Amino acid sequence: GAFSHVWENEFIPRVRPDLVGVWNHEDMSRKLFDLLMTENHLDLQLDDDDLQLIGALVIGDRPAPRDRRKNFMFDIVSNQRNSVDVDKFDYLARDCYSMGLKSSYDCTRLMEFNKVLCVDGQWELCFAAKEVLNVYELFHTRFTLHKQVRQGGCVLQV
């Protein structure tokens, strides 16, 4: 739900201090995927390597890739290089909606104006230079939500 990072960084440490450093939403997302696959007997014809790759993509854990040209896939879900990823798009949209805030960045444009390029021998998801203001607005929205949600009076009182 909305405020997942508040849940992870503020609520869990106060209610379950034993889970600090152990529980995070990326690991929970991976476990939820595994549970959905198992309990629903989904036959997606995925082998163990595919399932491991999906789990690694969710948590941003880059194992030695079978094909270096596919390194960019780790930038999509949990980008450890610059943190511009669909996880951020998702929680910013939910949190802005829940707070009644407008966001001035456009994740659709970021998804449209990107390209996989080889940078210093690594294949990476890169954004068009004309999207620099949009990327700035993404982080500005994150900063604004951080100030209003995470450091706001009602969250700190929970």
Tab-separated table of C-alpha atoms in Angstrom:
chain	number	residue	atom	x	y	z
A	1	GLY	CA	0.000	0.000	0.000
A	2	ALA	CA	0.889	3.648	0.127
A	3	PHE	CA	3.704	4.782	2.399
A	4	SER	CA	5.580	1.483	2.055
A	5	HIS	CA	8.852	3.181	2.877
A	6	VAL	CA	7.309	4.751	5.993
A	7	TRP	CA	6.131	1.265	6.931
A	8	GLU	CA	9.594	-0.158	6.389
A	9	ASN	CA	11.657	2.656	7.918
A	10	GLU	CA	9.425	4.039	10.674
A	11	PHE	CA	6.695	1.591	11.684
A	12	ILE	CA	8.511	-1.775	11.596
A	13	PRO	CA	11.493	-0.526	13.664
A	14	ARG	CA	9.134	0.710	16.393
A	15	VAL	CA	6.807	-2.274	16.456
A	16	ARG	CA	9.275	-5.052	15.584
A	17	PRO	CA	12.817	-3.837	16.348
A	18	ASP	CA	13.995	-7.444	15.937
A	19	LEU	CA	13.279	-7.144	12.186
A	20	VAL	CA	15.427	-4.044	11.606
A	21	GLY	CA	17.976	-4.879	8.943
A	22	VAL	CA	16.191	-8.172	8.204
A	23	TRP	CA	12.819	-7.094	6.769
A	24	ASN	CA	12.537	-5.005	3.616
A	25	HIS	CA	9.911	-4.635	0.932
A	26	GLU	CA	12.145	-6.014	-1.826
A	27	ASP	CA	12.595	-9.318	0.022
A	28	MET	CA	8.882	-9.395	0.834
A	29	SER	CA	8.053	-8.827	-2.856
A	30	ARG	CA	10.265	-11.737	-3.811
A	31	LYS	CA	8.678	-13.987	-1.181
A	32	LEU	CA	5.209	-12.900	-2.331
A	33	PHE	CA	6.103	-13.845	-5.913
A	34	ASP	CA	7.301	-17.270	-4.740
A	35	LEU	CA	4.114	-17.738	-2.700
A	36	LEU	CA	1.886	-16.756	-5.634
A	37	MET	CA	3.688	-19.205	-7.894
A	38	THR	CA	3.453	-22.056	-5.371
A	39	GLU	CA	-0.056	-21.609	-3.986
A	40	ASN	CA	-1.670	-20.937	-7.340
A	41	HIS	CA	0.183	-23.745	-9.115
A	42	LEU	CA	1.058	-21.340	-11.909
A	43	ASP	CA	2.549	-23.061	-14.887
A	44	LEU	CA	4.455	-20.279	-16.600
A	45	GLN	CA	7.020	-22.747	-17.888
A	46	LEU	CA	9.784	-21.045	-15.927
A	47	ASP	CA	12.783	-23.083	-14.918
A	48	ASP	CA	14.718	-22.567	-11.672
A	49	ASP	CA	17.160	-20.185	-13.400
A	50	ASP	CA	14.246	-18.025	-14.588
A	51	LEU	CA	12.731	-17.924	-11.089
A	52	GLN	CA	16.089	-16.997	-9.576
A	53	LEU	CA	16.517	-14.237	-12.148
A	54	ILE	CA	13.061	-12.808	-11.383
A	55	GLY	CA	13.842	-12.832	-7.660
A	56	ALA	CA	17.217	-11.185	-8.276
A	57	LEU	CA	15.577	-8.519	-10.446
A	58	VAL	CA	13.110	-7.675	-7.677
A	59	ILE	CA	15.764	-7.235	-5.001
A	60	GLY	CA	18.387	-5.740	-7.315
A	61	ASP	CA	20.918	-8.476	-6.676
A	62	ARG	CA	23.101	-8.696	-9.782
A	63	PRO	CA	24.542	-12.206	-9.989
A	64	ALA	CA	27.065	-13.006	-12.670
A	65	PRO	CA	24.771	-12.713	-15.686
A	66	ARG	CA	24.422	-15.466	-18.218
A	67	ASP	CA	24.469	-12.744	-20.832
A	68	ARG	CA	26.140	-9.413	-19.986
A	69	ARG	CA	23.953	-7.684	-22.554
A	70	LYS	CA	21.010	-8.270	-20.200
A	71	ASN	CA	22.512	-6.391	-17.224
A	72	PHE	CA	20.175	-3.499	-18.008
A	73	MET	CA	17.203	-5.549	-16.783
A	74	PHE	CA	18.359	-4.890	-13.219
A	75	ASP	CA	17.920	-1.158	-13.848
A	76	ILE	CA	14.197	-1.591	-14.525
A	77	VAL	CA	12.837	-2.971	-11.244
A	78	SER	CA	15.369	-2.170	-8.522
A	79	ASN	CA	18.016	0.143	-9.931
A	80	GLN	CA	21.068	0.092	-7.663
A	81	ARG	CA	22.998	2.495	-9.931
A	82	ASN	CA	20.809	5.608	-9.790
A	83	SER	CA	17.541	4.416	-8.168
A	84	VAL	CA	15.346	5.473	-11.106
A	85	ASP	CA	13.162	2.379	-11.394
A	86	VAL	CA	9.558	1.217	-11.588
A	87	ASP	CA	9.511	0.560	-7.829
A	88	LYS	CA	10.048	4.288	-7.307
A	89	PHE	CA	7.458	5.159	-9.995
A	90	ASP	CA	4.945	2.945	-8.205
A	91	TYR	CA	5.395	4.199	-4.658
A	92	LEU	CA	5.595	7.858	-5.705
A	93	ALA	CA	2.322	7.540	-7.631
A	94	ARG	CA	0.597	5.807	-4.704
A	95	ASP	CA	1.953	8.204	-2.090
A	96	CYS	CA	1.110	11.307	-4.146
A	97	TYR	CA	-2.407	9.988	-4.688
A	98	SER	CA	-2.848	9.179	-0.990
A	99	MET	CA	-1.572	12.606	0.065
A	100	GLY	CA	-3.601	14.452	-2.568
A	101	LEU	CA	-0.414	15.852	-4.098
A	102	LYS	CA	0.336	16.502	-7.736
A	103	SER	CA	3.624	15.267	-9.062
A	104	SER	CA	5.389	17.195	-11.796
A	105	TYR	CA	7.467	14.333	-13.189
A	106	ASP	CA	6.127	12.000	-15.859
A	107	CYS	CA	7.132	8.348	-15.503
A	108	THR	CA	5.549	7.590	-18.872
A	109	ARG	CA	8.068	9.883	-20.581
A	110	LEU	CA	10.927	8.263	-18.658
A	111	MET	CA	9.789	4.854	-19.857
A	112	GLU	CA	9.380	6.132	-23.405
A	113	PHE	CA	12.624	8.095	-23.726
A	114	ASN	CA	15.186	5.561	-22.602
A	115	LYS	CA	17.554	3.304	-24.420
A	116	VAL	CA	19.871	0.437	-23.525
A	117	LEU	CA	23.452	1.571	-24.166
A	118	CYS	CA	26.870	0.129	-23.472
A	119	VAL	CA	28.617	2.439	-20.983
A	120	ASP	CA	32.166	1.545	-19.943
A	121	GLY	CA	31.570	-2.044	-21.028
A	122	GLN	CA	28.278	-2.371	-19.082
A	123	TRP	CA	24.842	-2.447	-20.702
A	124	GLU	CA	22.696	0.109	-18.877
A	125	LEU	CA	19.273	1.672	-19.182
A	126	CYS	CA	19.930	5.323	-20.074
A	127	PHE	CA	17.558	8.260	-20.344
A	128	ALA	CA	17.540	10.847	-23.113
A	129	ALA	CA	19.333	14.071	-22.177
A	130	LYS	CA	16.116	16.015	-22.794
A	131	GLU	CA	14.614	14.185	-19.783
A	132	VAL	CA	17.036	15.707	-17.256
A	133	LEU	CA	14.362	18.045	-15.841
A	134	ASN	CA	11.938	15.130	-15.611
A	135	VAL	CA	14.496	13.085	-13.637
A	136	TYR	CA	15.097	16.129	-11.416
A	137	GLU	CA	11.333	16.413	-10.795
A	138	LEU	CA	11.213	12.702	-9.914
A	139	PHE	CA	13.732	13.247	-7.121
A	140	HIS	CA	12.086	16.527	-6.117
A	141	THR	CA	8.780	14.665	-5.723
A	142	ARG	CA	10.548	12.028	-3.635
A	143	PHE	CA	12.121	14.751	-1.466
A	144	THR	CA	8.776	16.536	-1.014
A	145	LEU	CA	7.042	13.317	0.015
A	146	HIS	CA	9.905	12.491	2.361
A	147	LYS	CA	9.470	15.849	4.072
A	148	GLN	CA	5.668	15.723	4.195
A	149	VAL	CA	5.116	12.037	4.882
A	150	ARG	CA	8.130	10.600	6.669
A	151	GLN	CA	9.005	13.708	8.664
A	152	GLY	CA	5.449	14.995	8.995
A	153	GLY	CA	3.953	15.241	12.450
A	154	CYS	CA	1.310	12.544	12.098
A	155	VAL	CA	3.782	9.883	10.910
A	156	LEU	CA	6.232	10.601	13.678
A	157	GLN	CA	3.367	10.290	16.180
A	158	VAL	CA	2.370	6.794	15.045
